[in-house]
Coordinates of C-alpha atoms in Angstrom, one line a residue:
M20 CA 90.2 97.9 65.2
S21 CA 93.8 97.3 66.3
D22 CA 94.7 96.0 62.8
I23 CA 93.1 98.9 61.1
V24 CA 94.0 102.0 63.0
K25 CA 97.6 103.1 62.4
C26 CA 97.8 105.8 65.0
S27 CA 97.7 105.0 68.7
S28 CA 96.4 108.4 69.8
C29 CA 94.1 109.2 66.9
N30 CA 91.4 107.2 65.2
I31 CA 92.9 107.2 61.7
V32 CA 92.4 104.6 59.0
I33 CA 94.3 104.4 55.8
S34 CA 92.1 103.8 52.7
E35 CA 92.2 105.8 49.5
V36 CA 88.6 104.8 48.5
L37 CA 87.1 105.7 51.8
A38 CA 89.1 108.9 52.1
F39 CA 87.9 110.1 48.7
I40 CA 84.2 109.2 49.4
Q41 CA 84.3 110.8 52.8
N42 CA 85.6 114.1 51.5
Q43 CA 83.3 114.2 48.4
V44 CA 80.0 112.9 49.8
D45 CA 79.0 116.4 51.0
V46 CA 79.9 118.1 47.7
M47 CA 79.0 115.7 44.9
N48 CA 75.9 113.6 44.3
E49 CA 75.8 109.8 44.7
E50 CA 75.7 109.1 41.0
S51 CA 78.8 111.1 40.2
I52 CA 80.7 109.5 43.1
V53 CA 79.7 106.0 42.0
R54 CA 80.6 106.6 38.4
L55 CA 84.0 108.2 39.3
C56 CA 85.0 105.5 41.9
A57 CA 84.0 102.7 39.5
T58 CA 86.4 104.0 36.9
A59 CA 89.3 105.0 39.2
F60 CA 89.4 102.0 41.6
S61 CA 89.4 98.3 41.0
C62 CA 86.8 95.8 42.3
D63 CA 89.1 94.3 44.9
E64 CA 89.9 97.8 46.4
I65 CA 86.3 98.6 46.7
V66 CA 85.4 95.3 48.4
T67 CA 88.4 95.8 50.8
A68 CA 87.2 99.4 51.6
K69 CA 83.7 98.1 52.3
D70 CA 85.0 95.5 54.8
L71 CA 87.3 98.0 56.4
L72 CA 84.4 100.5 56.8
Y73 CA 82.1 97.9 58.5
Q74 CA 85.0 96.9 60.8
S75 CA 85.7 100.5 61.8
V76 CA 82.2 101.7 62.4
Q77 CA 79.9 100.2 65.0
T78 CA 76.5 99.9 63.3
K79 CA 73.4 97.8 63.5
E80 CA 73.1 97.4 59.8
K81 CA 74.1 94.0 58.5
K82 CA 76.8 93.9 55.9
V83 CA 75.4 92.4 52.7
K84 CA 77.7 90.5 50.4
R85 CA 76.8 91.5 46.8
K86 CA 76.7 89.0 44.0
G87 CA 76.4 89.3 40.3
K88 CA 78.5 90.8 37.5
S89 CA 81.5 92.9 38.4
E90 CA 80.0 96.2 37.2
V91 CA 76.7 95.7 39.1
K92 CA 78.5 94.4 42.2
V93 CA 80.9 97.4 42.3
Q94 CA 78.0 99.8 41.9
R95 CA 76.0 98.2 44.8
D96 CA 79.1 98.1 47.1
L97 CA 79.7 101.8 46.5
E98 CA 76.1 102.6 47.3
D99 CA 76.4 100.6 50.5
I100 CA 79.5 102.6 51.5
I101 CA 77.9 105.9 50.8
S102 CA 74.7 105.0 52.6
L103 CA 76.6 103.9 55.7
I104 CA 78.7 107.1 55.8
K105 CA 75.6 109.3 55.5
C106 CA 73.5 107.5 58.1
T107 CA 76.3 107.4 60.7
A108 CA 77.2 110.3 62.9
A109 CA 80.4 112.1 62.1
E110 CA 81.8 111.5 65.6
C111 CA 81.5 107.7 65.1
I112 CA 83.3 107.6 61.8
P113 CA 87.1 107.5 61.9
I114 CA 89.3 109.7 59.8
F115 CA 90.2 108.1 56.5
V116 CA 93.4 109.1 54.9
A117 CA 95.2 108.2 51.7
R118 CA 98.8 107.0 51.5
E119 CA 99.1 107.0 47.8
L120 CA 97.7 110.3 46.5
R121 CA 98.1 109.3 42.9
K122 CA 95.3 106.9 43.3
L123 CA 92.8 109.6 44.1
P124 CA 90.8 110.5 40.9
P125 CA 90.6 114.1 39.8
V126 CA 87.2 115.7 39.8
T127 CA 86.6 117.4 36.5
F128 CA 83.6 118.8 34.7
D129 CA 83.1 115.4 33.0
H130 CA 82.2 113.9 36.4
I131 CA 79.9 116.8 37.5
D132 CA 76.1 116.9 36.8
V133 CA 75.9 120.2 34.9
T134 CA 72.1 120.3 35.0
R135 CA 72.0 120.0 38.7
L136 CA 74.7 122.6 39.1
L137 CA 72.7 125.0 37.0
K138 CA 69.6 124.4 39.0
D139 CA 71.5 125.2 42.2
I140 CA 72.9 128.4 40.8
I141 CA 69.5 129.6 39.7
T142 CA 68.1 128.8 43.2
V143 CA 70.9 130.7 44.9
K144 CA 70.3 133.7 42.5
T145 CA 66.6 133.7 43.3
Q146 CA 67.2 133.7 47.0
I147 CA 69.7 136.6 46.7
E148 CA 67.2 138.7 44.8
A149 CA 64.5 138.0 47.3
I150 CA 66.8 139.1 50.1
R151 CA 67.6 142.4 48.3
E152 CA 63.9 143.1 47.8
E153 CA 62.5 142.1 51.2
Y154 CA 65.2 142.8 53.7
A155 CA 66.1 146.3 54.9
T156 CA 69.5 147.8 55.1
V157 CA 71.3 148.8 58.2
E158 CA 70.9 152.5 57.3
Q159 CA 67.1 152.0 57.0
V160 CA 66.9 150.3 60.3
N161 CA 68.8 153.0 62.1
K162 CA 66.6 155.7 60.5
L163 CA 63.5 153.8 61.7
N164 CA 64.9 153.6 65.2
M165 CA 65.5 157.3 65.3
E166 CA 61.9 158.0 64.2
L167 CA 60.5 155.8 66.9
I168 CA 62.6 157.5 69.6
N169 CA 61.4 160.9 68.4
L170 CA 57.8 159.7 68.3
K171 CA 58.1 158.5 71.9
Q172 CA 59.4 161.9 73.0
A173 CA 56.7 163.8 71.2
S174 CA 53.9 165.4 73.3
L175 CA 50.5 166.9 72.9
V176 CA 51.7 170.4 73.8
D177 CA 53.1 171.1 70.3
G178 CA 49.7 172.5 69.1
Y179 CA 49.5 174.8 72.2
R180 CA 52.8 176.5 72.2
Q181 CA 51.4 179.7 70.7
E182 CA 48.3 179.7 72.9
N183 CA 49.3 178.8 76.5
N184 CA 47.9 181.8 78.2
F185 CA 45.8 179.6 80.6
V186 CA 48.9 178.0 82.0
N187 CA 50.5 179.4 85.1
T188 CA 54.2 179.5 84.2
N189 CA 55.2 180.7 87.7
R190 CA 54.4 177.3 89.3
G191 CA 56.7 175.0 87.3
T192 CA 54.7 174.6 84.1
R193 CA 57.1 176.8 82.1
N194 CA 58.9 173.5 81.2
L195 CA 55.9 172.7 79.0
L196 CA 57.6 174.5 76.2
R197 CA 60.5 172.0 76.4
L198 CA 59.6 168.9 74.4
D199 CA 61.9 166.5 76.3
N200 CA 60.8 167.6 79.8
F201 CA 57.0 167.5 79.3
D202 CA 56.5 164.1 80.8
L203 CA 58.8 164.9 83.7
N204 CA 57.8 168.4 84.9
S205 CA 54.1 168.9 84.3
G206 CA 53.2 171.3 87.0
P207 CA 50.4 171.1 89.7
I208 CA 47.5 171.2 87.2
G209 CA 46.6 169.2 84.1
I210 CA 46.1 170.5 80.6
M211 CA 42.6 171.7 80.0
N212 CA 40.6 170.0 77.3
L213 CA 40.1 173.1 75.1
S214 CA 39.9 173.5 71.4
K215 CA 41.7 176.3 69.5
E216 CA 38.5 177.7 68.0
S217 CA 36.4 177.9 71.1
S218 CA 39.1 179.0 73.6
H219 CA 38.9 182.7 74.4
T220 CA 38.8 185.0 77.4
P221 CA 35.4 186.5 78.0
E222 CA 34.5 189.4 80.2
P223 CA 34.8 188.9 83.9
L224 CA 31.7 187.4 85.5
N225 CA 30.4 188.6 88.8
I226 CA 30.7 185.7 91.2
R227 CA 29.6 185.7 94.8
T228 CA 31.1 183.4 97.4
A229 CA 29.9 182.0 100.7
D230 CA 27.3 184.7 101.4
C231 CA 25.2 183.8 98.4
K232 CA 25.6 180.1 99.0
M233 CA 24.5 180.3 102.6
S234 CA 21.6 182.6 101.9
L235 CA 20.2 180.3 99.3
T236 CA 20.6 177.1 101.2
D237 CA 19.1 178.6 104.3
K238 CA 16.0 179.6 102.4
L239 CA 15.7 176.2 100.8
A240 CA 16.1 174.4 104.1
Q241 CA 13.9 176.7 106.2
G242 CA 11.2 177.3 103.6
H243 CA 11.7 181.1 103.6
G244 CA 11.7 181.3 107.4
N245 CA 8.3 179.7 107.9
G246 CA 9.1 176.0 107.0
V247 CA 6.4 176.0 104.3
I248 CA 6.4 176.9 100.6
S249 CA 3.8 179.6 100.2
M250 CA 1.6 179.8 97.1
S251 CA 0.2 183.2 95.8
S252 CA -3.2 181.6 95.2
S253 CA -4.8 178.2 94.9
H254 CA -5.0 178.6 91.1
A255 CA -1.2 179.3 90.7
K256 CA 0.8 176.6 89.0
P257 CA 3.8 175.3 90.8
R258 CA 7.2 176.5 89.5
S259 CA 10.0 174.1 88.5
P260 CA 13.2 173.9 90.4
S261 CA 15.1 175.6 87.6
V262 CA 12.9 178.7 87.8
L263 CA 13.5 178.9 91.6
V264 CA 17.3 178.6 91.1
E265 CA 17.3 181.3 88.4
H266 CA 15.2 183.6 90.4
E267 CA 17.2 183.1 93.6
S268 CA 20.5 183.6 91.8
T269 CA 19.2 186.9 90.3
S270 CA 18.1 188.2 93.6
C271 CA 21.5 187.3 95.1
Q272 CA 23.3 189.3 92.4
E273 CA 21.1 192.4 93.0
D274 CA 21.4 192.4 96.8
Q275 CA 25.1 191.8 97.0
S276 CA 27.2 195.0 96.9
K277 CA 30.7 193.6 97.0
R278 CA 31.7 191.4 94.1
V279 CA 34.7 189.3 93.4
E280 CA 36.0 189.6 89.8
A281 CA 38.0 186.7 88.4
P282 CA 38.8 186.0 84.8
T283 CA 37.5 182.5 83.8
A284 CA 38.0 180.8 80.4
V285 CA 34.9 179.0 79.1
S286 CA 34.4 177.1 75.8
S287 CA 30.8 178.3 75.1
P288 CA 29.0 181.7 75.8
V289 CA 27.0 181.9 79.0
T290 CA 23.3 181.8 78.3
K291 CA 21.9 181.9 81.9
N292 CA 23.0 183.9 85.0
I293 CA 23.2 180.8 87.2
L294 CA 26.1 181.0 89.6
P295 CA 28.2 177.8 90.0
A296 CA 28.2 178.0 93.8
C297 CA 24.5 178.5 94.0
A298 CA 23.8 175.8 91.4
H299 CA 25.9 173.3 93.3
A300 CA 24.0 174.1 96.5
V301 CA 20.6 173.7 94.9
A302 CA 21.5 170.5 93.1
S303 CA 20.6 168.2 95.9
A304 CA 17.5 170.2 96.9
S305 CA 16.2 170.2 93.3
R306 CA 16.2 166.5 93.1
V307 CA 14.1 166.2 96.2
T308 CA 11.6 169.0 95.3
G309 CA 11.1 167.9 91.7
A310 CA 8.4 165.4 92.4
S311 CA 6.7 167.4 95.2
L312 CA 6.5 170.7 93.2
S313 CA 4.9 169.0 90.2
A314 CA 2.1 167.4 92.3
E315 CA -1.3 168.8 92.8
P316 CA -1.7 171.7 95.3
M317 CA -2.2 170.5 98.9
S318 CA -3.8 172.2 101.8
N319 CA -1.7 173.9 104.5
N320 CA -2.1 171.0 106.9
E321 CA -0.9 168.4 104.3
R322 CA 2.1 170.3 103.1
R323 CA 5.5 169.3 104.4
T324 CA 8.9 171.0 104.5
Y325 CA 11.9 170.1 102.4
L326 CA 13.6 168.7 105.4
Q327 CA 10.7 166.3 106.2
I328 CA 10.6 165.1 102.6
A329 CA 14.3 164.5 102.5
Q330 CA 14.2 162.6 105.8
D331 CA 11.3 160.4 104.5
G332 CA 13.3 159.5 101.4
G333 CA 11.1 161.5 98.9
K334 CA 7.8 160.6 97.4
F335 CA 8.7 157.0 96.8
K336 CA 9.7 154.4 99.4
T337 CA 12.9 152.5 99.1
Y338 CA 12.9 148.7 99.3
K339 CA 15.7 146.4 100.2
D340 CA 17.2 144.4 97.5
E341 CA 17.6 141.4 99.8
E342 CA 13.8 140.8 100.1
W343 CA 12.6 137.8 98.1
N344 CA 9.1 136.7 97.5
I345 CA 8.4 133.0 97.1
V346 CA 6.4 132.3 94.0
Q347 CA 4.9 128.8 93.9
S348 CA 2.5 127.5 91.3
K349 CA -0.6 125.8 92.4
R350 CA -0.3 122.1 92.5
L351 CA -2.8 120.1 90.4
K352 CA -4.5 117.3 92.3
N353 CA -4.8 113.9 90.7
R354 CA -8.6 113.2 90.4
F355 CA -8.1 109.5 89.8
I356 CA -6.5 108.7 93.2
G357 CA -8.8 106.7 95.3
T358 CA -9.0 106.0 99.1
Q359 CA -9.3 102.6 100.6
G360 CA -11.9 101.9 103.2
K361 CA -11.1 100.7 106.7
A362 CA -14.5 99.9 108.3
K363 CA -15.1 96.3 109.5
Y364 CA -18.5 95.1 108.3
T365 CA -19.1 91.3 108.4
S366 CA -22.8 90.9 108.9
G367 CA -24.0 91.7 105.4
K368 CA -22.9 90.8 101.9
F369 CA -21.5 94.2 101.0
K370 CA -17.8 93.6 101.1
A371 CA -14.7 94.0 98.9
A372 CA -13.8 91.5 96.3
E373 CA -11.0 89.2 97.2
S374 CA -8.4 89.5 94.5
K375 CA -5.4 87.2 94.9
I376 CA -1.8 88.1 94.1
P377 CA 0.8 85.3 93.8
L378 CA 3.9 85.3 95.9
F379 CA 7.0 83.2 95.3
V380 CA 8.5 81.5 98.4
N381 CA 11.8 79.7 98.0
N382 CA 14.4 77.8 100.1
V383 CA 11.8 75.9 102.1
D384 CA 12.9 72.8 103.9
S385 CA 12.1 69.6 102.0
E386 CA 10.4 68.1 105.1
S387 CA 7.9 71.0 105.4
S388 CA 4.5 70.2 103.9
V389 CA 1.8 72.5 102.5
K390 CA -0.3 72.1 105.6
D391 CA 2.6 73.2 107.9
I392 CA 3.1 76.4 105.9
A393 CA -0.6 77.2 105.8
D394 CA -0.9 76.7 109.6
Y395 CA 2.1 79.0 110.2
I396 CA 0.7 81.8 108.0
L397 CA -2.8 81.4 109.6
S398 CA -1.2 81.8 113.1
K399 CA 0.7 84.9 112.1
T400 CA -1.8 86.7 109.9
S401 CA -5.1 85.0 110.5
V402 CA -5.5 84.7 106.8
V403 CA -6.2 81.4 105.0
V404 CA -4.0 81.2 101.9
Q405 CA -3.7 78.8 99.0
L406 CA -0.3 77.1 98.3
T407 CA 1.0 75.3 95.3
E408 CA 4.3 73.5 95.2
I409 CA 6.5 74.3 92.2
K410 CA 7.8 71.3 90.4
M411 CA 11.5 71.7 89.7
K412 CA 13.3 70.3 86.6
R413 CA 16.3 69.2 88.8
Q414 CA 16.2 67.6 92.2
R415 CA 17.0 70.1 94.9
D416 CA 17.5 70.0 98.7
Y417 CA 14.8 72.6 99.2
K418 CA 11.3 73.3 98.0
A419 CA 9.6 76.3 96.4
F420 CA 5.9 77.3 96.7
K421 CA 3.5 79.7 95.0
I422 CA 1.2 81.3 97.5
F423 CA -2.0 83.4 96.7
V424 CA -2.6 86.2 99.2
P425 CA -5.3 88.9 99.3
R426 CA -4.3 92.2 97.5
H427 CA -5.3 94.5 100.4
K428 CA -3.0 92.5 102.7
L429 CA 0.0 92.4 100.4
E430 CA 2.1 94.7 102.7
I431 CA 1.7 92.2 105.6
F432 CA 3.1 89.3 103.5
L433 CA 6.0 91.4 102.1
D434 CA 7.3 92.1 105.6
E435 CA 10.5 90.3 106.4
Q436 CA 9.5 89.9 110.0
L437 CA 6.7 87.5 109.0
W438 CA 8.8 84.8 107.4
P439 CA 11.3 82.5 109.2
E440 CA 15.0 83.2 108.9
G441 CA 16.5 81.9 105.6
I442 CA 13.3 81.9 103.6
T443 CA 13.4 84.1 100.5
F444 CA 10.2 85.6 99.1
R445 CA 9.0 88.1 96.5
R446 CA 6.2 88.7 94.1
F447 CA 5.7 86.0 91.5
I448 CA 6.8 86.7 87.9
N449 CA 5.6 84.8 84.8
F450 CA 8.6 84.3 82.5
K451 CA 7.5 83.4 79.0
E452 CA 9.6 81.4 76.6
R453 CA 10.8 83.3 73.5
N454 CA 10.9 80.5 70.9
M455 CA 7.7 78.6 71.8
Q456 CA 4.2 79.6 71.1
H457 CA 1.9 78.7 74.0
S458 CA -1.7 77.8 73.5
P459 CA -4.4 79.1 76.0
S460 CA -4.8 75.6 77.4
S461 CA -1.1 75.0 78.1
L462 CA -0.2 78.6 79.2
G463 CA -1.8 78.2 82.6
D464 CA 0.0 74.9 83.2
N465 CA 3.4 76.2 82.3
K466 CA 3.5 79.4 84.4
V467 CA 4.6 77.7 87.5
N468 CA 7.2 75.6 85.9
T469 CA 8.6 78.5 84.0
E470 CA 9.3 80.4 87.2
A471 CA 11.1 77.6 88.7
N472 CA 13.2 76.8 85.5
D473 CA 14.4 80.4 85.1
K474 CA 15.2 81.2 88.7
I475 CA 16.1 78.0 90.4
D476 CA 18.1 76.1 87.8

């Protein structure tokens, strides 16, 4: 690098070929650059520029020395130079400058690919037209923002500016007429859900207050002073709670002399003279008496007051949700399971058949004989057993035996407390060979040897 860089403070390299390629690689295509440099520079200048580039740039790519004719060699060297400049970061490439500007070839229309230039122009034109059609102008965006702001400030009171007689303007709701202050100053009451067609001011209704409410509730709770609902006759049908409420409210209106008049706006005409205060008081009592009034007439002794019915929870009893009932299906018994007898009977010939089960006993000392093992088992279990020594294929330091024991005493012989320490035992298993066909005569002779061959070898 010290022989190449001419400036001590800047990374500058003098080369007309590299300076031209570095400045035109982002503007022109590779074919045009190769064709222009091949006609403007000599073969030696291009080879020198290639060596200078590989010395100036730290890269892992190996410099290939091209061979062949001069025209092909020059073209390949120029392609190597362009490829290295493109694949290397701009910070790692030094600044190439030209000392003799007259050597730099002029770029004219003869060296430009006109077809590619026309394609680029058409592409840019198409993109500009798409931007004009799809993108919005600044004026349109500002107009849309103003519409959104106005929409956020809009309120539902616009339709009720002319008909707001039901609003008390003396308590702060006069600001409802102002569009911008509707969400800030709303007043102590909310807007009533009334339509324009059905909202009107009917004639004042005669409403009674606490006197009517107390008289009706007292009569319902006390059963008209006697604690019992009286029937006119045994043939009279019970009246529904709604009839009682209507009758009681009508009597309250006739008896009361002082009335309180208050204008009230309703959305539908009043069809029944049921007072709101009285209806609210009877609501709880009507739910309780609905089931009792519709039942069959009872005698005077069986009748109960409303208070007793309410205390008992009505006609139906309430059950706790936490109570669970265990439901279990009936288990089917296995009819084929038998029971084994335990009576000791030795005088007669009626006894159980002695079926023998083979056991495999291993790791027995080579000095132990068949008689020694039989005597040991007889002393422990009082059972005479049959032993057969298993012949091993290879000579071992221990012996293995096949013992036949009664089936009904198998649990005694499978107990580990019966056998001496170090002796291994289990039920005998007959291992059959896969590739050999055993005849009935030889099958019984090979069972013992097969067990030993598969497990002991």
